[in-house]
Coordinates of C-alpha atoms and ligand atoms in Angstrom, one line a residue:
X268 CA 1.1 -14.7 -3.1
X269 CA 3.9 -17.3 -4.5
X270 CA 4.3 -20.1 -1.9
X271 CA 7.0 -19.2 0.6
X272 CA 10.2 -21.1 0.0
X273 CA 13.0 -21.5 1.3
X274 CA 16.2 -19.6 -0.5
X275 CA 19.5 -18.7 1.2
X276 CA 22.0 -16.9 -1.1
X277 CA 25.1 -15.3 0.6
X278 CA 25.7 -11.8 1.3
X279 CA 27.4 -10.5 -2.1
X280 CA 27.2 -13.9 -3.4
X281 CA 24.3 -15.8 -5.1
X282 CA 21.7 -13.6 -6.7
X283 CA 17.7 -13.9 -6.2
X284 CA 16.3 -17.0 -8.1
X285 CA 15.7 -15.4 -11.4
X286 CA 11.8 -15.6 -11.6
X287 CA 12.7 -17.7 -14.9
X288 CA 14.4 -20.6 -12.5
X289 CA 12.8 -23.9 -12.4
X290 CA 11.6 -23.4 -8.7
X291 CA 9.9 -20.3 -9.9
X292 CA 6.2 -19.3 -9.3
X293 CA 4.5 -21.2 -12.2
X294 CA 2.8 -19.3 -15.4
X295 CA -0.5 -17.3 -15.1
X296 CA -3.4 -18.9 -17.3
X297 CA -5.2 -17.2 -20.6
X298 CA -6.9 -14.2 -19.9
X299 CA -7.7 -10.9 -20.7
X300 CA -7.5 -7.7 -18.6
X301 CA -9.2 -5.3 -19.4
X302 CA -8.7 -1.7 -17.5
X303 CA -10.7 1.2 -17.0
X304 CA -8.9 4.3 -17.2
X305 CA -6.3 3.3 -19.5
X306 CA -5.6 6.7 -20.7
X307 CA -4.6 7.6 -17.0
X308 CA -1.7 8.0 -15.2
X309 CA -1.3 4.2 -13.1
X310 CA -1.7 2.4 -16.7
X311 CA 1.2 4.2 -18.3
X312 CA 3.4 4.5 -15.0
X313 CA 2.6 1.1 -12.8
X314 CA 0.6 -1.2 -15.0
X315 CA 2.3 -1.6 -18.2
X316 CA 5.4 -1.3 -16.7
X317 CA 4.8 -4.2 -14.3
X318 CA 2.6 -6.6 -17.2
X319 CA 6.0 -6.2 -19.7
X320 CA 7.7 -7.4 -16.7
X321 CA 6.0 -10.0 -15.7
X322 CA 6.1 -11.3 -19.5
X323 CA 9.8 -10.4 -19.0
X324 CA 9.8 -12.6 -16.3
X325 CA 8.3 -15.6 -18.6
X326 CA 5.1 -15.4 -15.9
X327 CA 2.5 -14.0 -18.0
X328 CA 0.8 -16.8 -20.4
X329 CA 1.3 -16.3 -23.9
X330 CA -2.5 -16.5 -24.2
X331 CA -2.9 -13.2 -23.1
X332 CA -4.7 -9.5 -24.2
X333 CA -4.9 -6.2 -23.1
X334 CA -8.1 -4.1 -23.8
X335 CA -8.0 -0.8 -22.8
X336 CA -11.2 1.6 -22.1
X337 CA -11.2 5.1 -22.1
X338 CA -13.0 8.5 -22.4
X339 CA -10.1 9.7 -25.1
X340 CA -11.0 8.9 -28.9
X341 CA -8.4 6.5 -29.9
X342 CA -8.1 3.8 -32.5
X343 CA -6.1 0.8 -31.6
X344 CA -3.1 1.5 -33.6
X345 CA -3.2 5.3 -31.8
X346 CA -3.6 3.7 -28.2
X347 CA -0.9 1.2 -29.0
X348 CA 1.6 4.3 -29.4
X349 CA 0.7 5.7 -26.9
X350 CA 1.8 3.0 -24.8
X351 CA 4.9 2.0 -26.8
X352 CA 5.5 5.8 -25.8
X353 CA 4.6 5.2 -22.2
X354 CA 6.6 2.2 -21.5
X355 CA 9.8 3.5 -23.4
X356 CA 9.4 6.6 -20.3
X357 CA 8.5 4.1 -17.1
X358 CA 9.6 0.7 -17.8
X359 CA 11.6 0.1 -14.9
X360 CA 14.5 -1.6 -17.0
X361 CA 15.8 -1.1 -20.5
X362 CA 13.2 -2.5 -23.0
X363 CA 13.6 -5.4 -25.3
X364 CA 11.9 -4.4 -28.6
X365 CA 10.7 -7.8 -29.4
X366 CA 9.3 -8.3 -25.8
X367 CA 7.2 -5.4 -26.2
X368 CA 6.7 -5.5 -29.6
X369 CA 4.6 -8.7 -28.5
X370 CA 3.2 -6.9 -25.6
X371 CA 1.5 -4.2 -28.2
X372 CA 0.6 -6.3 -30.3
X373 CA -2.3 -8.1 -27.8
X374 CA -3.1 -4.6 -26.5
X375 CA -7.0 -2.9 -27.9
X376 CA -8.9 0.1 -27.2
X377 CA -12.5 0.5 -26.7
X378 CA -13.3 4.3 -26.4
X379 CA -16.3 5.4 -24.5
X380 CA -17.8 6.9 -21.4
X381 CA -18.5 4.2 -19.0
X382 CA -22.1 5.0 -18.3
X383 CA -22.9 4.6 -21.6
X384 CA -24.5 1.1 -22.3
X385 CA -23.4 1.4 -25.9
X386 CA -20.1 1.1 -24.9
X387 CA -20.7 -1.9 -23.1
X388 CA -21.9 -3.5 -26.3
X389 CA -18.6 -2.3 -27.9
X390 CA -16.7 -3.8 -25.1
X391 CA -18.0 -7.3 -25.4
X392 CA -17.3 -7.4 -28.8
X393 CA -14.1 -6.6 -28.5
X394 CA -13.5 -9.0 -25.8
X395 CA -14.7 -11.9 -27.7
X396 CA -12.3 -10.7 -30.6
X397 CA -9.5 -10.8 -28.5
X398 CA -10.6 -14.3 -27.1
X399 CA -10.9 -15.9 -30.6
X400 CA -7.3 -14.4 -31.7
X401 CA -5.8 -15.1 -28.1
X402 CA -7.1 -17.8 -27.1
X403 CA -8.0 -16.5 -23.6
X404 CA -10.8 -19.1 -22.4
X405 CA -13.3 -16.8 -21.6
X406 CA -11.5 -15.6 -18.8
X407 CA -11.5 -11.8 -18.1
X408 CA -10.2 -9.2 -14.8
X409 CA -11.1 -6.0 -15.2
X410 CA -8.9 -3.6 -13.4
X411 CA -10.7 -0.6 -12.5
X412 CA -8.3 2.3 -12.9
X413 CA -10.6 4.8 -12.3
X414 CA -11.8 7.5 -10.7
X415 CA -13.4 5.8 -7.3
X416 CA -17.1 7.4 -8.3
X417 CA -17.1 5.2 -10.9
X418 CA -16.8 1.7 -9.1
X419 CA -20.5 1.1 -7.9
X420 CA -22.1 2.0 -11.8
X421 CA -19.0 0.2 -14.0
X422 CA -19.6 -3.2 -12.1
X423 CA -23.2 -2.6 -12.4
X424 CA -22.8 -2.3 -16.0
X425 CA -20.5 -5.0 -16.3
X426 CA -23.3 -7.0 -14.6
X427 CA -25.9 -5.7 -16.5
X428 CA -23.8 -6.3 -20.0
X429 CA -23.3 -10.4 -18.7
X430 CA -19.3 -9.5 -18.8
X431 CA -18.3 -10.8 -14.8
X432 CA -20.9 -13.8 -14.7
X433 CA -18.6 -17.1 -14.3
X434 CA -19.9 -20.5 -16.1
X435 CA -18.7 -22.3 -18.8
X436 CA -15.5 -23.3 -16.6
X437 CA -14.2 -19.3 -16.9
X438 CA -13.4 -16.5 -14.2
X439 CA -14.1 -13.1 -14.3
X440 CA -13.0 -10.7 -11.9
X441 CA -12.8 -7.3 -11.1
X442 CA -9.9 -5.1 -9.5
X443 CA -10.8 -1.9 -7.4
X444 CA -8.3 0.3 -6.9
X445 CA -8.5 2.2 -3.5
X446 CA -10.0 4.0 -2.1
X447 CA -12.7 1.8 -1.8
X448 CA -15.3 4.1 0.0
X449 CA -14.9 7.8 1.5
X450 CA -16.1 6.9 4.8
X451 CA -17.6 3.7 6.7
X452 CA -21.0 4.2 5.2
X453 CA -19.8 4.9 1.7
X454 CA -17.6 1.4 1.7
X455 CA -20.4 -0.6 3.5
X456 CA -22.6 0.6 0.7
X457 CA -19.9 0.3 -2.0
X458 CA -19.6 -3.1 -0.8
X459 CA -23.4 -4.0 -0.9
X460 CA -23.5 -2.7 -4.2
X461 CA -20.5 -4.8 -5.8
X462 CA -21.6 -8.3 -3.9
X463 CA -25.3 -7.7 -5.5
X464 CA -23.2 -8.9 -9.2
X465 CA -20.0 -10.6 -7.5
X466 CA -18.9 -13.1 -5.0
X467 CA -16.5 -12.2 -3.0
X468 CA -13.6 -14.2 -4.5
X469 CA -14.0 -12.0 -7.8
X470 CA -13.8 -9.1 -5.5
X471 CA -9.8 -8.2 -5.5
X472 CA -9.5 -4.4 -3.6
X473 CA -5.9 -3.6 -3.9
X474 CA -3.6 -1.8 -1.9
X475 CA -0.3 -1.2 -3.5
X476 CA 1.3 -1.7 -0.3
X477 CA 0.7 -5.3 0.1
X478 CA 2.7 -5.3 -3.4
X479 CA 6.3 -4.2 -1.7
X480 CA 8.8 -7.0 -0.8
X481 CA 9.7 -5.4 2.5
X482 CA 5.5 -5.3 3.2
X483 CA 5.5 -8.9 2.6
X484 CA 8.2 -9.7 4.4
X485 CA 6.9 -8.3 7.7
X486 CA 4.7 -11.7 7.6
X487 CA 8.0 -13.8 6.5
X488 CA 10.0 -11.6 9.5
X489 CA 7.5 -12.7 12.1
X490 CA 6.3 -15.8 11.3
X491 CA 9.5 -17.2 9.5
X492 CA 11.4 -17.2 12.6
X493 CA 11.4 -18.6 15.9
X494 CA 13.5 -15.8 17.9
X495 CA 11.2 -12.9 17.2
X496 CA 7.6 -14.0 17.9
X497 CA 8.6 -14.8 22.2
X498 CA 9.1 -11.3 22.5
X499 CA 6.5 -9.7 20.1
X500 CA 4.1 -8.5 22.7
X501 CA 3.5 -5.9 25.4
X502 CA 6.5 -7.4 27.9
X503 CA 8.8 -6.7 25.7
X504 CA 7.7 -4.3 23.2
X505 CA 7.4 -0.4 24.8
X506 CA 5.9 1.2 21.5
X507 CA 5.8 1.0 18.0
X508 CA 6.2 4.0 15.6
X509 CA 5.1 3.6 12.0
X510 CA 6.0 6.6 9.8
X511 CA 5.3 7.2 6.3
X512 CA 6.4 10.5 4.9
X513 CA 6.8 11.9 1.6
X514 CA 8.6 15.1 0.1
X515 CA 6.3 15.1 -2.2
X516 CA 3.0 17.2 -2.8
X517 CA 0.1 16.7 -4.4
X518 CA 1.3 16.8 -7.8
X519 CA -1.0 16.7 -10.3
X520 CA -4.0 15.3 -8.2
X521 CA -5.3 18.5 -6.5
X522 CA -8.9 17.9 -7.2
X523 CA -8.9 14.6 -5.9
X524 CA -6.7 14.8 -3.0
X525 CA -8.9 18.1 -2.1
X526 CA -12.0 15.9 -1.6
X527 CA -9.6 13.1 0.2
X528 CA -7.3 14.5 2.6
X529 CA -4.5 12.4 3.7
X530 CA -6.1 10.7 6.8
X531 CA -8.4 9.2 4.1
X532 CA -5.7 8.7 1.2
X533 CA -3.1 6.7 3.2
X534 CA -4.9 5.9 6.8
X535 CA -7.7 3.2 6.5
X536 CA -5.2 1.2 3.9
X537 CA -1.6 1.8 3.8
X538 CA -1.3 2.3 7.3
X539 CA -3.1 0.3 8.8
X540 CA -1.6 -2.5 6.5
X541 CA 1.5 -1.7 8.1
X542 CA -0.3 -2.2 11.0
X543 CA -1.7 -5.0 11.0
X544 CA 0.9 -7.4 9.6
X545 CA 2.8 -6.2 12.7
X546 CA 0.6 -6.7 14.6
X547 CA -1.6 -9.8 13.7
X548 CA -1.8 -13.2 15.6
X549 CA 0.3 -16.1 13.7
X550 CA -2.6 -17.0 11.1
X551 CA -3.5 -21.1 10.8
X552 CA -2.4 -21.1 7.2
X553 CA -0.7 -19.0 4.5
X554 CA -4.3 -19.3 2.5
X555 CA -6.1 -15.8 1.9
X556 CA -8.8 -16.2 3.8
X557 CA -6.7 -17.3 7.3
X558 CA -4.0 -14.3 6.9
X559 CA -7.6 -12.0 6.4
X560 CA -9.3 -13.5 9.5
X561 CA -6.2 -12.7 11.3
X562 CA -6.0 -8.8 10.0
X563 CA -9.3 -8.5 10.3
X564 CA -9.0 -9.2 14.4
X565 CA -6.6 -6.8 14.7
X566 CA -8.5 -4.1 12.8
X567 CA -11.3 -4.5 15.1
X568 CA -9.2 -4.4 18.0
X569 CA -8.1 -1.1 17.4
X570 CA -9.8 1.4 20.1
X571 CA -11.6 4.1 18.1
X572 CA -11.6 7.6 19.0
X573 CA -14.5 8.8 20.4
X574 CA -14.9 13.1 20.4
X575 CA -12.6 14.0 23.3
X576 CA -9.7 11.4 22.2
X577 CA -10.1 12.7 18.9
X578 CA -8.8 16.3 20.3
X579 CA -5.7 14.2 22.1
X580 CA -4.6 11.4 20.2
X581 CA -4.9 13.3 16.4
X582 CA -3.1 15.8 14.7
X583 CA -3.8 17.1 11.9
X584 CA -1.3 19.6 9.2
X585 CA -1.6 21.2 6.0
X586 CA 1.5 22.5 4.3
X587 CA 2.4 26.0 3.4
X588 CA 5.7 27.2 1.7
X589 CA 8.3 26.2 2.1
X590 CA 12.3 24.6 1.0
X591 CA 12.7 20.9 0.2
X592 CA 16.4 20.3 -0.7
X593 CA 17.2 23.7 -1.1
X594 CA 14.2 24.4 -3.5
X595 CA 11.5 26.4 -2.8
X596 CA 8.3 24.5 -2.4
X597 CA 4.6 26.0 -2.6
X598 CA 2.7 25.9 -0.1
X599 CA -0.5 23.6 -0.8
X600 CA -3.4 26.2 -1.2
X601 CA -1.1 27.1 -3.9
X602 CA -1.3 23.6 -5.9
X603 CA -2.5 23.1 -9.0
X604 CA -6.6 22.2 -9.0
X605 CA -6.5 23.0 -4.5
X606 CA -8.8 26.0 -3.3
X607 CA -7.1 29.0 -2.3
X608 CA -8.8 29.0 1.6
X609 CA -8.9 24.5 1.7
X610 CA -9.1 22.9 5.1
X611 CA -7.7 19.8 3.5
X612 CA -5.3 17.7 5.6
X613 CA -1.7 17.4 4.3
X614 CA -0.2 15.6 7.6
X615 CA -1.7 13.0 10.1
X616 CA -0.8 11.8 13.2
X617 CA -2.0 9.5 15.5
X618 CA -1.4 7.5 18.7
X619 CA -3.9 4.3 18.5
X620 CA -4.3 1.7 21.5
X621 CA -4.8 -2.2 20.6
X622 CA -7.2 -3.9 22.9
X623 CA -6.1 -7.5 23.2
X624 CA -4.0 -9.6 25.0
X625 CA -0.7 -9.3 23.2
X626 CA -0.9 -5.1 22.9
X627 CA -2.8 -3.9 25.5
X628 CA -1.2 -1.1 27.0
X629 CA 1.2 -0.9 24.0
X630 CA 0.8 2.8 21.8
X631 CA 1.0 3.0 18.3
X632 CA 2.4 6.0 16.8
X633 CA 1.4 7.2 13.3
X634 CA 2.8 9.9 11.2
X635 CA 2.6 10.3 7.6
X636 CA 2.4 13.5 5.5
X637 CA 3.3 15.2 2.2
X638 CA 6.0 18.0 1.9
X639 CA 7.9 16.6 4.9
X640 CA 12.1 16.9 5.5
X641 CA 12.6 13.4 4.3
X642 CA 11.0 10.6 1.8
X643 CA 11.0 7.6 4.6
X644 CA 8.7 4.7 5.6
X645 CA 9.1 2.4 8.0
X646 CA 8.1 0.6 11.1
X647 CA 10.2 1.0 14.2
X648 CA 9.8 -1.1 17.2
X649 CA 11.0 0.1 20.2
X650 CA 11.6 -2.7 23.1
X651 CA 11.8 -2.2 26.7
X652 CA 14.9 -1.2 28.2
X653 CA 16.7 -3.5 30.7
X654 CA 15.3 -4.1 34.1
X655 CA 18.9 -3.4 35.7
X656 CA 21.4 -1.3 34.8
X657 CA 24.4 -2.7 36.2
X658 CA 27.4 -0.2 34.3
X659 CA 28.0 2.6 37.1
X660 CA 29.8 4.6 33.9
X661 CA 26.8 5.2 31.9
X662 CA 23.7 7.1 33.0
X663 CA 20.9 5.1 32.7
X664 CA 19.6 7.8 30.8
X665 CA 22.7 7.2 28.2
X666 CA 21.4 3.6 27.6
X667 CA 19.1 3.4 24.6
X668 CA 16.4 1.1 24.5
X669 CA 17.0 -2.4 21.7
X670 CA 15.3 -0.8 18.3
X671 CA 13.8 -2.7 15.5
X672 CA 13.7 -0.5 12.3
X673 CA 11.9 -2.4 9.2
X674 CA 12.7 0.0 6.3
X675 CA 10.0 0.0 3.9
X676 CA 11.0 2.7 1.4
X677 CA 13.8 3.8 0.2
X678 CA 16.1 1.7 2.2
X679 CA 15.3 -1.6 2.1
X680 CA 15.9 -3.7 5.0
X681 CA 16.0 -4.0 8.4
X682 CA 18.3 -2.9 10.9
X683 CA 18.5 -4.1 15.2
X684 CA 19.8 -1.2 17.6
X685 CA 21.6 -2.9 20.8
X686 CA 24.5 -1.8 23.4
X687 CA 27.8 -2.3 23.0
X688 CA 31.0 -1.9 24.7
X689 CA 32.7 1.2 23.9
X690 CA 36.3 0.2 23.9
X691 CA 38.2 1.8 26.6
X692 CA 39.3 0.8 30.3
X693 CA 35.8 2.5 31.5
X694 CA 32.7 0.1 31.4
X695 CA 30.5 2.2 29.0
X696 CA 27.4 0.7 26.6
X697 CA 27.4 2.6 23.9
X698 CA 24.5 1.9 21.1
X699 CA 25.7 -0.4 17.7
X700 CA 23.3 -1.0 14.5
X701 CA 22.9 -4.4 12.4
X702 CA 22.1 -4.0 9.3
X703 CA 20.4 -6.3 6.7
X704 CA 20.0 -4.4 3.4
X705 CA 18.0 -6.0 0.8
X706 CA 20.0 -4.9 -2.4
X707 CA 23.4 -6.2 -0.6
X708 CA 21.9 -9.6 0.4
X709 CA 19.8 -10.8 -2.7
X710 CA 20.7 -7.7 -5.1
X711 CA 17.7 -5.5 -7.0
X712 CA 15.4 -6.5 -9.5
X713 CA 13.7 -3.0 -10.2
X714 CA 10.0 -3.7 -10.2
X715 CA 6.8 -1.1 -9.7
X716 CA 5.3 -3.4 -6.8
X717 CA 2.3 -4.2 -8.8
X718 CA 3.5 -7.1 -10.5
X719 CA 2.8 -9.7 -7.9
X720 CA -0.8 -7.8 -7.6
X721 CA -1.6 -8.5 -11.3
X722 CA 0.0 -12.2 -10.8
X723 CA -1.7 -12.9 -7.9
X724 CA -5.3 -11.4 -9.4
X725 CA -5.0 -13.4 -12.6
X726 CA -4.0 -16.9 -10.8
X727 CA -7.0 -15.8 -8.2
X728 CA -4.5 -15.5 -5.2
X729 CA -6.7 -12.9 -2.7
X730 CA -3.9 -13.1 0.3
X731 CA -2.7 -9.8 -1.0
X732 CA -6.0 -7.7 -1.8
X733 CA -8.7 -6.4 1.0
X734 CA -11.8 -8.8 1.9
X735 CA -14.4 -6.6 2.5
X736 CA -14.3 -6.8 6.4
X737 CA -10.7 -5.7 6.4
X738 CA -12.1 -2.4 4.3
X739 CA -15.0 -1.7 7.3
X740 CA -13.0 -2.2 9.8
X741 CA -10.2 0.2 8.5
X742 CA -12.8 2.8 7.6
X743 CA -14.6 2.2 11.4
X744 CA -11.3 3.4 12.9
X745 CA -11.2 6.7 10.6
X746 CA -14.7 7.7 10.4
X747 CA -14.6 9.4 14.0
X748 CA -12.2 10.7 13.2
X749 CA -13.4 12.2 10.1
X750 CA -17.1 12.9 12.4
X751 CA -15.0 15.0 14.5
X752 CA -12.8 17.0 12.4
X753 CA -15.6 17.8 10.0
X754 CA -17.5 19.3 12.8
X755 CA -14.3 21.4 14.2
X756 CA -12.5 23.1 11.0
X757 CA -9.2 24.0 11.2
X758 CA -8.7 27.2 12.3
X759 CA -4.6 27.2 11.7
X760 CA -3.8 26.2 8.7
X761 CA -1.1 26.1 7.1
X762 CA 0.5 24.9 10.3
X763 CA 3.7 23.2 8.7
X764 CA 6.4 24.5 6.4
X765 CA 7.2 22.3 3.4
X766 CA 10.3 20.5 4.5
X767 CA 9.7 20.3 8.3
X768 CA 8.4 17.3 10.0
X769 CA 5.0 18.5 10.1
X770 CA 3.0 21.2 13.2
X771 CA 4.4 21.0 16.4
X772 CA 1.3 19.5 18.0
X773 CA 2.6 16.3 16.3
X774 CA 5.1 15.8 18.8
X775 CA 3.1 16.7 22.0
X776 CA 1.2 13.8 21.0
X777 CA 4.1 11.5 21.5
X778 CA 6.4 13.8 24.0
X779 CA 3.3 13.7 26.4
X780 CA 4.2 10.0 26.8
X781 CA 7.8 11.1 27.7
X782 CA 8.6 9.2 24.1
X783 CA 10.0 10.8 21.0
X784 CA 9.3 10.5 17.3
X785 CA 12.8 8.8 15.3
X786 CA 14.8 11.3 14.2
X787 CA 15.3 10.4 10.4
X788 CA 17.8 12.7 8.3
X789 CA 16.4 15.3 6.6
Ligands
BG6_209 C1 -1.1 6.5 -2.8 C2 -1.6 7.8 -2.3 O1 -2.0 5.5 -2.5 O2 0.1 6.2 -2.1 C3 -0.6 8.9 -2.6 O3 -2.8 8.1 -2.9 C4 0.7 8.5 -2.0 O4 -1.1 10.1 -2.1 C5 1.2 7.1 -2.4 O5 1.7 9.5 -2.4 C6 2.4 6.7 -1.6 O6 2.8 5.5 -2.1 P1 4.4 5.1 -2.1 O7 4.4 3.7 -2.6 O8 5.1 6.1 -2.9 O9 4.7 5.1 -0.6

């Protein structure tokens, strides 16, 4: 992650630091990545977009390639059109021909299927090619876009082939996408596999999450300031919602989602993420390895399920037909690559207990699901109301506890709930928003969110990516869950129309606790 620094530009004022500016995050060094999958879907929408912006940005060394390995049968030239094609549809700005006229021009294709040794051979070559005509030093990251079956045997290969074995004074590291593992077992043995050819600091698992601004501001929020951290904890704080919903189905990913489900797709990472920067102790350092020991805590503090809790505190939804901004939506048996009778999980939620100092006695709320009313994520804390209510005019009922919305997507900001006077000769609170919006304050530089992954992997910056104790412990709070649902299918699903807020069971889990879930417009 760049340093943190200090930059105050005012409201409507004084843009963002352009990343060009002298105070800027410095230049990555001379490498190559190389990424698996590049045919796929997250090259074409997140990963070229974000490399031609981070050359855009001047950040990306000039001693830089792009090799490319796929199942498809292209040539260079072919692959390099594809691409130009790609980037003309999801660069997230208009392009400059020269800048990515330079960008294709370092890009190469190995075609192959990657468990076939030969194509490690190929690979190699290729690599020292594009080292002699770039420059690159030897140095190599190999993102693995892939299909997660394929993690354990690639870096195996890559092992086997001599391509991720650091001397000379060069790195070599690889990038595994999530999920990392299906299940606690899967990503303890995953992660055996991968430290039998790596160390851990060539390990980087991402989590596009930890990409966002507003994600990586929840650490700035907390621990930038010296009025929120005093009241951070379990006398002030009454519970915290954390809500990620989409409008969205599952597109064109049926047969993977299908073996996933969403507890496992968005759970063990992107929420607890959320999770965990919120709720972390103030780490010793801003250096990977402090922020990590810090988030690791926390994930182990979590309380896990056991089989009766299970029944309680989760919920689980699948979508079936329904409207979603006045257009009919499918329901999800009816998806492209999805069995006609799945038991597939479309909708989580959650209520999760902390055990420590700081939270205990505190509930955590999680929803997140696809087809839902509204496209929203965020993180609401919700503080205790006040001990006294002294205004005989306003039911205490009428006061609303002090709220603390961080908007993660698609507002951008974060907004403070608080009573107010309503003007008038009565004596009645009535409840104000403050707003800070971050488009108004330090305007929009349109981005994918995986630029600052890519930046951070090539200068080998692991604040941002998963150690692999962070992964277990994520995965130790799911697993029961999964234990128990796998051994009590679903016997009512679909239980959610597309564009609702998901099965009504959702809400008993919260209403129970004479609390309600945050109304968000629909
Ligand atoms: C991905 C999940 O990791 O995150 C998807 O696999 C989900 O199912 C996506 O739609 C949500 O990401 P974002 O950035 O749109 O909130």
């Amino acid at each position: 992650m760049p340093p943190i620094e200090q930059a105050a530009p005012a409201p409507g004022q004084a843009q963002a630091p352009s990343p060009a500016a002298a105070d800027s995050p410095r230049q990555t060094g001379p490498c190559v990545m190389v990424i698996f999958g590049a045919t796929g879907d997250l090259t074409a929408r997140k990963l070229m977009p974000a490399l031609y912006n981070l050359a855009k940005s001047n950040l990306l060394s000039r001693e830089f390639a792009i090799v490319g390995v796929g199942r498809n049968d292209y040539t260079t030239d072919q692959f390099r059109e594809v691409i130009s094609q790609k980037l003309q549809s999801f660069a997230t700005s208009a392009l400059d021909n020269d800048l990515r006229d330079w960008l294709l021009r370092r890009i190469y294709y190995v075609g192959g299927m990657f468990d076939d040794p030969a194509m490690y051979t190929r690979l190699a070559t290729a690599l020292t090619e594009a080292d002699k005509t770039h420059n690159t030093h030897g140095n190599y990251f190999f993102y693995l876009a892939t299909s997660p079956v394929f993690f354990g045997d690639i870096t195996d290969r890559l092992g086997a082939a001599e391509l991720v074995c650091e001397k000379d004074g060069h790195w070599r590291r690889i990038i595994y996408e999530k999920p990392f593992g299906s299940d606690l077992e899967s990503a303890k043995a995953l992660n055996r596999q991968v430290r039998k050819v790596l160390t851990e600091n060539q390990i980087f698992r991402i989590d596009h999450y930890l990409g966002k601004e507003t994600v990586q501001n929840i650490l700035v929020f907390r621990f930038g300031n010296g009025i929120f951290e005093p009241i951070w904890n379990r006398r002030y704080i009454d519970h915290i919602q954390i809500m990620v919903t989409e409008t969205v189905g599952v597109e064109q990913r049926g047969g993977y989602f299908d073996m996933a489900g969403t507890l496992r797709d968005m759970v063990p990472n992107h929420l607890l993420q959320l999770l965990s920067l919120t709720t972390m102790e103030p780490p010793i350092s801003f250096s990977s390895d402090a922020v990590h020991d810090e988030q690791s805590k926390i994930l182990h503090a979590i309380q896990p399920l056991g089989g009766e809790d299970v029944l309680h505190n989760a919920v689980r939804g699948q979508y079936g037909e329904g409207t979603i901004s006045g257009e009919h939506a499918p329901g999800y048996r009816a998806e492209q690559g999805v069995p006609a009778d799945s038991r597939t999980e479309t909708f989580v939620a959650l209520k999760l207990m902390i055990d420590n100092w700081r939270w205990a006695g505190v509930p955590f709320y999680i929803r997140t699901g696809k087809r839902l009313a509204a496209r929203h994520t965020e993180i609401a804390i919700q503080f205790k109301r006040a001990p006294l209510v002294l205004f005989r005019d306003t039911p205490v009922s009428d006061l609303k506890p002090n709220e603390l919305i961080m908007n993660i997507a698609p507002d951008e900001g974060i907004s403070l709930t608080f009573g107010a006077k309503v003007p008038g000769a009565q004596m009645r609170v009535g409840s104000v928003q403050m707003d800070f919006n971050y488009t108004d304050y330090f305007g929009s530089s349109p981005s994918t969110g995986y630029e600052v992954l890519l930046y951070d992997a090539v200068m080998g910056d692991q604040t941002l990516f998963q150690r692999a104790d962070m992964v277990e412990a994520g995965w130790s709070v799911v697993s029961p869950i999964l234990d128990v649902w796998k051994a009590l299918p679903p016997r009512m699903f679909p239980n959610y129309a597309s564009g609702s807020w998901g099965p009504k069971e959702a809400d008993e889990i919260i209403t129970r606790d004479d609390r309600a879930w945050r109304r968000i417009k629909g």
